Amino acid sequence: MTLSALSVAFPGTDPVRLLFAPEWGSAGTDPAPGAMRPAQWISTGPRRRAVAGGRFDGWRWVVDLGIKGRTALVCASTSGLGEATARALGAEGANVVVSGRRAELAESIAAELPSAIGVGVDMTAPDGSATLLDAASSAFGEIDILVLNGPGPRPATAAALDTESIVGALHNLLLVQQQMVAAVLSGMRERRWGRILSIASSGVVEPLPHLALSNIGRSALAAYLKSLATEVASDGVTVNLDRKSVV
């Protein structure tokens, strides 16, 4: 069985090692063939019973993320990690705004979630951000969780780049995302609660070959979000970057 792990420190507790695991049929038994539950968490930390918001079901700790009833807007969420994130948030009880260029697919995915809407939108269009935000606020009100995501630009080497292509990459990967953040940030700070997450790339740590445009745009976004994180943390708003990579 393969487990992915990360360490999380909860206030007043020791660091807790959390594992993403297959869905089990019953306590102590092997998982059903092919059955997975992406949002399932298991705590193996030394002070498991101190984990806030969790529950112990006799053999594992299941963490309650505390976002039931919150509204999450997930950009580019009709496939891949965007879709998986939207589904996981829906499973936690959040109101979810599923978005993408394929309106019918966005609506189909939303129909499978407890409380969600699907919005067909091109985020890179001049009115893309406004269209998505208007639809989200009309359906659920204020945005509590913003997940930034989007397709990458075409492959290119640094030596072959021209100014126009760089400007385009910065528009799609930085400016569009910044517009989304700016639209929801003031409300999050006023309510003293907000979560901003960017689904990024390993290129923000080490530039990837032949993906110069992606490296430039995503690194710029990472720098902006890192700067923002230190400014808004005291207002109850967290800003994080989920760096995906090839294993």
XYZ file of C-alpha atoms in Angstrom:
247
model
C 0.000 0.000 0.000
C 1.373 3.439 -0.934
C 0.859 6.368 1.424
C 1.617 10.038 0.803
C 2.474 11.989 3.932
C 2.962 15.495 5.252
C 3.520 16.964 8.698
C 1.112 19.480 10.199
C 1.422 21.294 13.527
C -1.858 22.178 15.222
C -1.930 24.918 17.888
C -1.044 23.458 21.269
C -0.039 20.055 19.930
C 3.033 18.265 18.714
C 3.611 18.073 14.956
C 1.256 15.484 13.507
C 2.151 13.300 10.575
C -0.831 12.927 8.284
C -1.190 10.168 5.734
C -3.394 9.988 2.665
C -4.529 6.366 2.536
C -6.839 4.039 0.593
C -10.400 3.706 1.800
C -10.677 0.725 4.148
C -13.624 -1.636 4.215
C -13.603 -1.861 8.013
C -11.195 -1.341 10.889
C -7.993 -3.286 10.364
C -8.985 -4.861 7.061
C -7.455 -4.436 3.642
C -8.939 -1.768 1.366
C -11.454 -2.756 -1.233
C -9.726 -3.287 -4.608
C -9.252 0.052 -6.312
C -11.201 1.985 -3.656
C -9.733 5.354 -2.740
C -10.849 8.282 -0.650
C -8.693 11.330 -1.493
C -9.876 13.453 1.426
C -9.238 10.798 4.097
C -6.605 11.639 6.708
C -4.938 9.442 9.304
C -2.909 10.852 12.210
C 0.100 8.966 13.502
C 1.432 11.774 15.695
C 2.473 11.290 19.330
C -0.493 13.290 20.650
C -3.288 12.084 18.401
C -6.109 12.782 20.829
C -5.067 16.446 20.952
C -5.799 17.082 17.278
C -8.326 19.892 17.120
C -11.423 19.319 15.035
C -10.794 15.631 14.516
C -12.521 12.496 15.645
C -11.137 9.103 16.556
C -13.227 6.269 15.123
C -11.484 3.508 17.073
C -8.482 2.989 14.857
C -7.741 6.230 13.008
C -8.107 9.980 13.322
C -10.281 11.693 10.748
C -9.624 15.431 10.548
C -12.540 17.837 10.213
C -11.230 20.762 8.156
C -13.919 23.032 9.605
C -15.106 24.365 6.243
C -18.676 23.073 6.205
C -20.891 25.863 4.888
C -17.939 27.891 3.619
C -17.884 28.910 -0.036
C -14.980 27.764 -2.209
C -14.288 29.044 -5.700
C -12.029 26.664 -7.615
C -10.589 28.007 -10.861
C -10.118 25.624 -13.792
C -11.761 22.732 -11.982
C -13.223 20.576 -14.755
C -10.279 18.163 -14.836
C -7.054 17.167 -13.099
C -6.050 18.612 -9.746
C -8.617 21.381 -10.048
C -11.469 18.888 -10.292
C -10.014 16.732 -7.507
C -9.779 19.799 -5.269
C -13.373 20.815 -6.005
C -14.620 17.324 -5.196
C -12.609 17.159 -1.972
C -13.960 20.519 -0.821
C -17.482 19.396 -1.642
C -16.977 16.242 0.412
C -16.016 18.450 3.361
C -19.345 20.279 3.160
C -18.254 23.448 1.384
C -20.322 25.244 -1.218
C -18.253 24.822 -4.360
C -18.026 26.876 -7.537
C -16.737 24.623 -10.322
C -15.378 26.527 -13.300
C -13.838 25.945 -16.699
C -14.130 26.712 -20.369
C -16.391 23.710 -20.886
C -19.647 24.892 -19.325
C -21.483 21.579 -19.674
C -18.670 19.695 -17.954
C -18.498 22.241 -15.131
C -22.238 21.912 -14.589
C -22.037 18.104 -14.732
C -19.349 17.971 -12.043
C -21.239 20.475 -9.894
C -24.380 18.330 -10.120
C -22.482 15.486 -8.456
C -21.542 17.598 -5.419
C -23.808 18.302 -2.416
C -23.856 22.088 -2.879
C -22.253 23.471 -6.022
C -22.707 25.384 -9.248
C -20.861 25.049 -12.535
C -19.718 28.128 -14.442
C -18.444 28.130 -17.995
C -15.807 30.828 -18.291
C -12.515 31.637 -19.979
C -10.420 33.141 -17.196
C -7.998 34.726 -19.642
C -10.745 36.739 -21.373
C -11.039 40.433 -20.414
C -14.262 39.829 -18.479
C -13.427 36.286 -17.321
C -12.650 37.054 -13.684
C -15.668 39.331 -13.278
C -17.994 36.770 -14.852
C -16.844 34.018 -12.516
C -16.937 36.161 -9.388
C -20.421 37.488 -10.201
C -21.771 33.963 -10.678
C -20.157 32.761 -7.449
C -21.421 35.643 -5.318
C -24.917 35.412 -6.813
C -25.139 31.748 -5.843
C -23.411 31.681 -2.451
C -22.410 35.178 -1.371
C -18.922 35.967 -0.100
C -15.992 33.781 -1.132
C -14.173 32.143 1.804
C -11.793 29.856 -0.090
C -10.114 30.726 -3.380
C -8.217 28.048 -5.296
C -6.077 29.466 -8.098
C -5.448 27.135 -11.008
C -5.124 27.195 -14.756
C -3.464 25.631 -17.783
C 0.139 26.395 -18.572
C 1.466 28.184 -21.662
C 3.058 26.476 -24.651
C 6.493 24.848 -24.310
C 9.370 27.165 -25.170
C 13.053 27.651 -24.503
C 14.301 30.862 -22.913
C 16.491 31.688 -25.886
C 13.532 31.569 -28.256
C 11.189 33.836 -26.272
C 9.904 37.172 -27.485
C 8.390 39.996 -25.489
C 4.829 39.277 -26.602
C 4.900 35.679 -25.397
C 6.346 36.698 -22.036
C 3.664 39.342 -21.565
C 1.019 36.756 -22.423
C 2.384 34.273 -19.907
C 2.508 36.896 -17.170
C -1.065 37.938 -17.942
C -2.460 34.402 -17.771
C -0.380 33.095 -14.866
C 0.029 36.191 -12.689
C -2.294 39.079 -13.517
C -5.490 37.028 -13.857
C -4.756 35.312 -10.532
C -3.966 38.627 -8.856
C -7.288 40.032 -10.045
C -9.101 37.122 -8.425
C -7.226 37.570 -5.154
C -7.823 41.328 -5.087
C -11.555 40.801 -5.575
C -11.977 38.522 -2.536
C -9.189 39.594 -0.205
C -10.819 42.615 1.425
C -13.875 40.563 2.416
C -11.699 37.813 3.849
C -9.742 40.304 5.937
C -12.892 41.993 7.198
C -14.348 38.628 8.263
C -10.926 37.609 9.610
C -11.088 34.271 7.833
C -9.966 33.274 4.384
C -8.006 30.630 2.536
C -6.118 31.215 -0.706
C -4.452 28.257 -2.363
C -2.555 28.149 -5.633
C -2.042 24.884 -7.498
C 1.443 25.472 -8.822
C 4.336 23.604 -10.404
C 7.739 22.331 -9.342
C 9.080 24.898 -11.804
C 8.807 27.534 -9.065
C 11.623 25.740 -7.228
C 13.727 24.535 -10.132
C 13.031 25.779 -13.676
C 11.835 22.986 -15.932
C 13.533 22.505 -19.304
C 11.617 23.721 -22.374
C 8.958 25.341 -20.170
C 10.436 28.813 -19.896
C 7.093 30.626 -20.120
C 5.597 28.518 -17.357
C 8.704 28.954 -15.215
C 8.530 32.743 -15.568
C 4.805 33.147 -14.978
C 4.443 30.676 -12.118
C 7.556 31.958 -10.334
C 6.158 35.489 -10.503
C 2.876 34.280 -9.007
C 4.713 32.420 -6.250
C 6.665 35.580 -5.355
C 3.437 37.603 -5.204
C 1.673 35.033 -3.010
C 4.648 34.664 -0.671
C 4.751 38.435 -0.215
C 0.992 38.519 0.368
C 1.057 35.686 2.903
C 3.173 37.620 5.369
C 0.946 40.682 5.052
C -2.448 39.081 5.692
C -1.694 36.277 8.141
C -2.553 38.468 11.132
C -6.016 39.014 9.608
C -6.851 35.314 9.662
C -6.131 34.806 5.967
C -3.719 32.072 4.940
C -2.021 31.951 1.551
C -0.466 28.694 0.387
C 1.032 27.228 -2.749
C 0.559 23.533 -3.555
C 3.573 22.550 -5.615
C 2.783 19.592 -7.860
C 5.650 17.571 -9.303
C 6.322 14.488 -11.344
C 7.282 11.434 -9.300
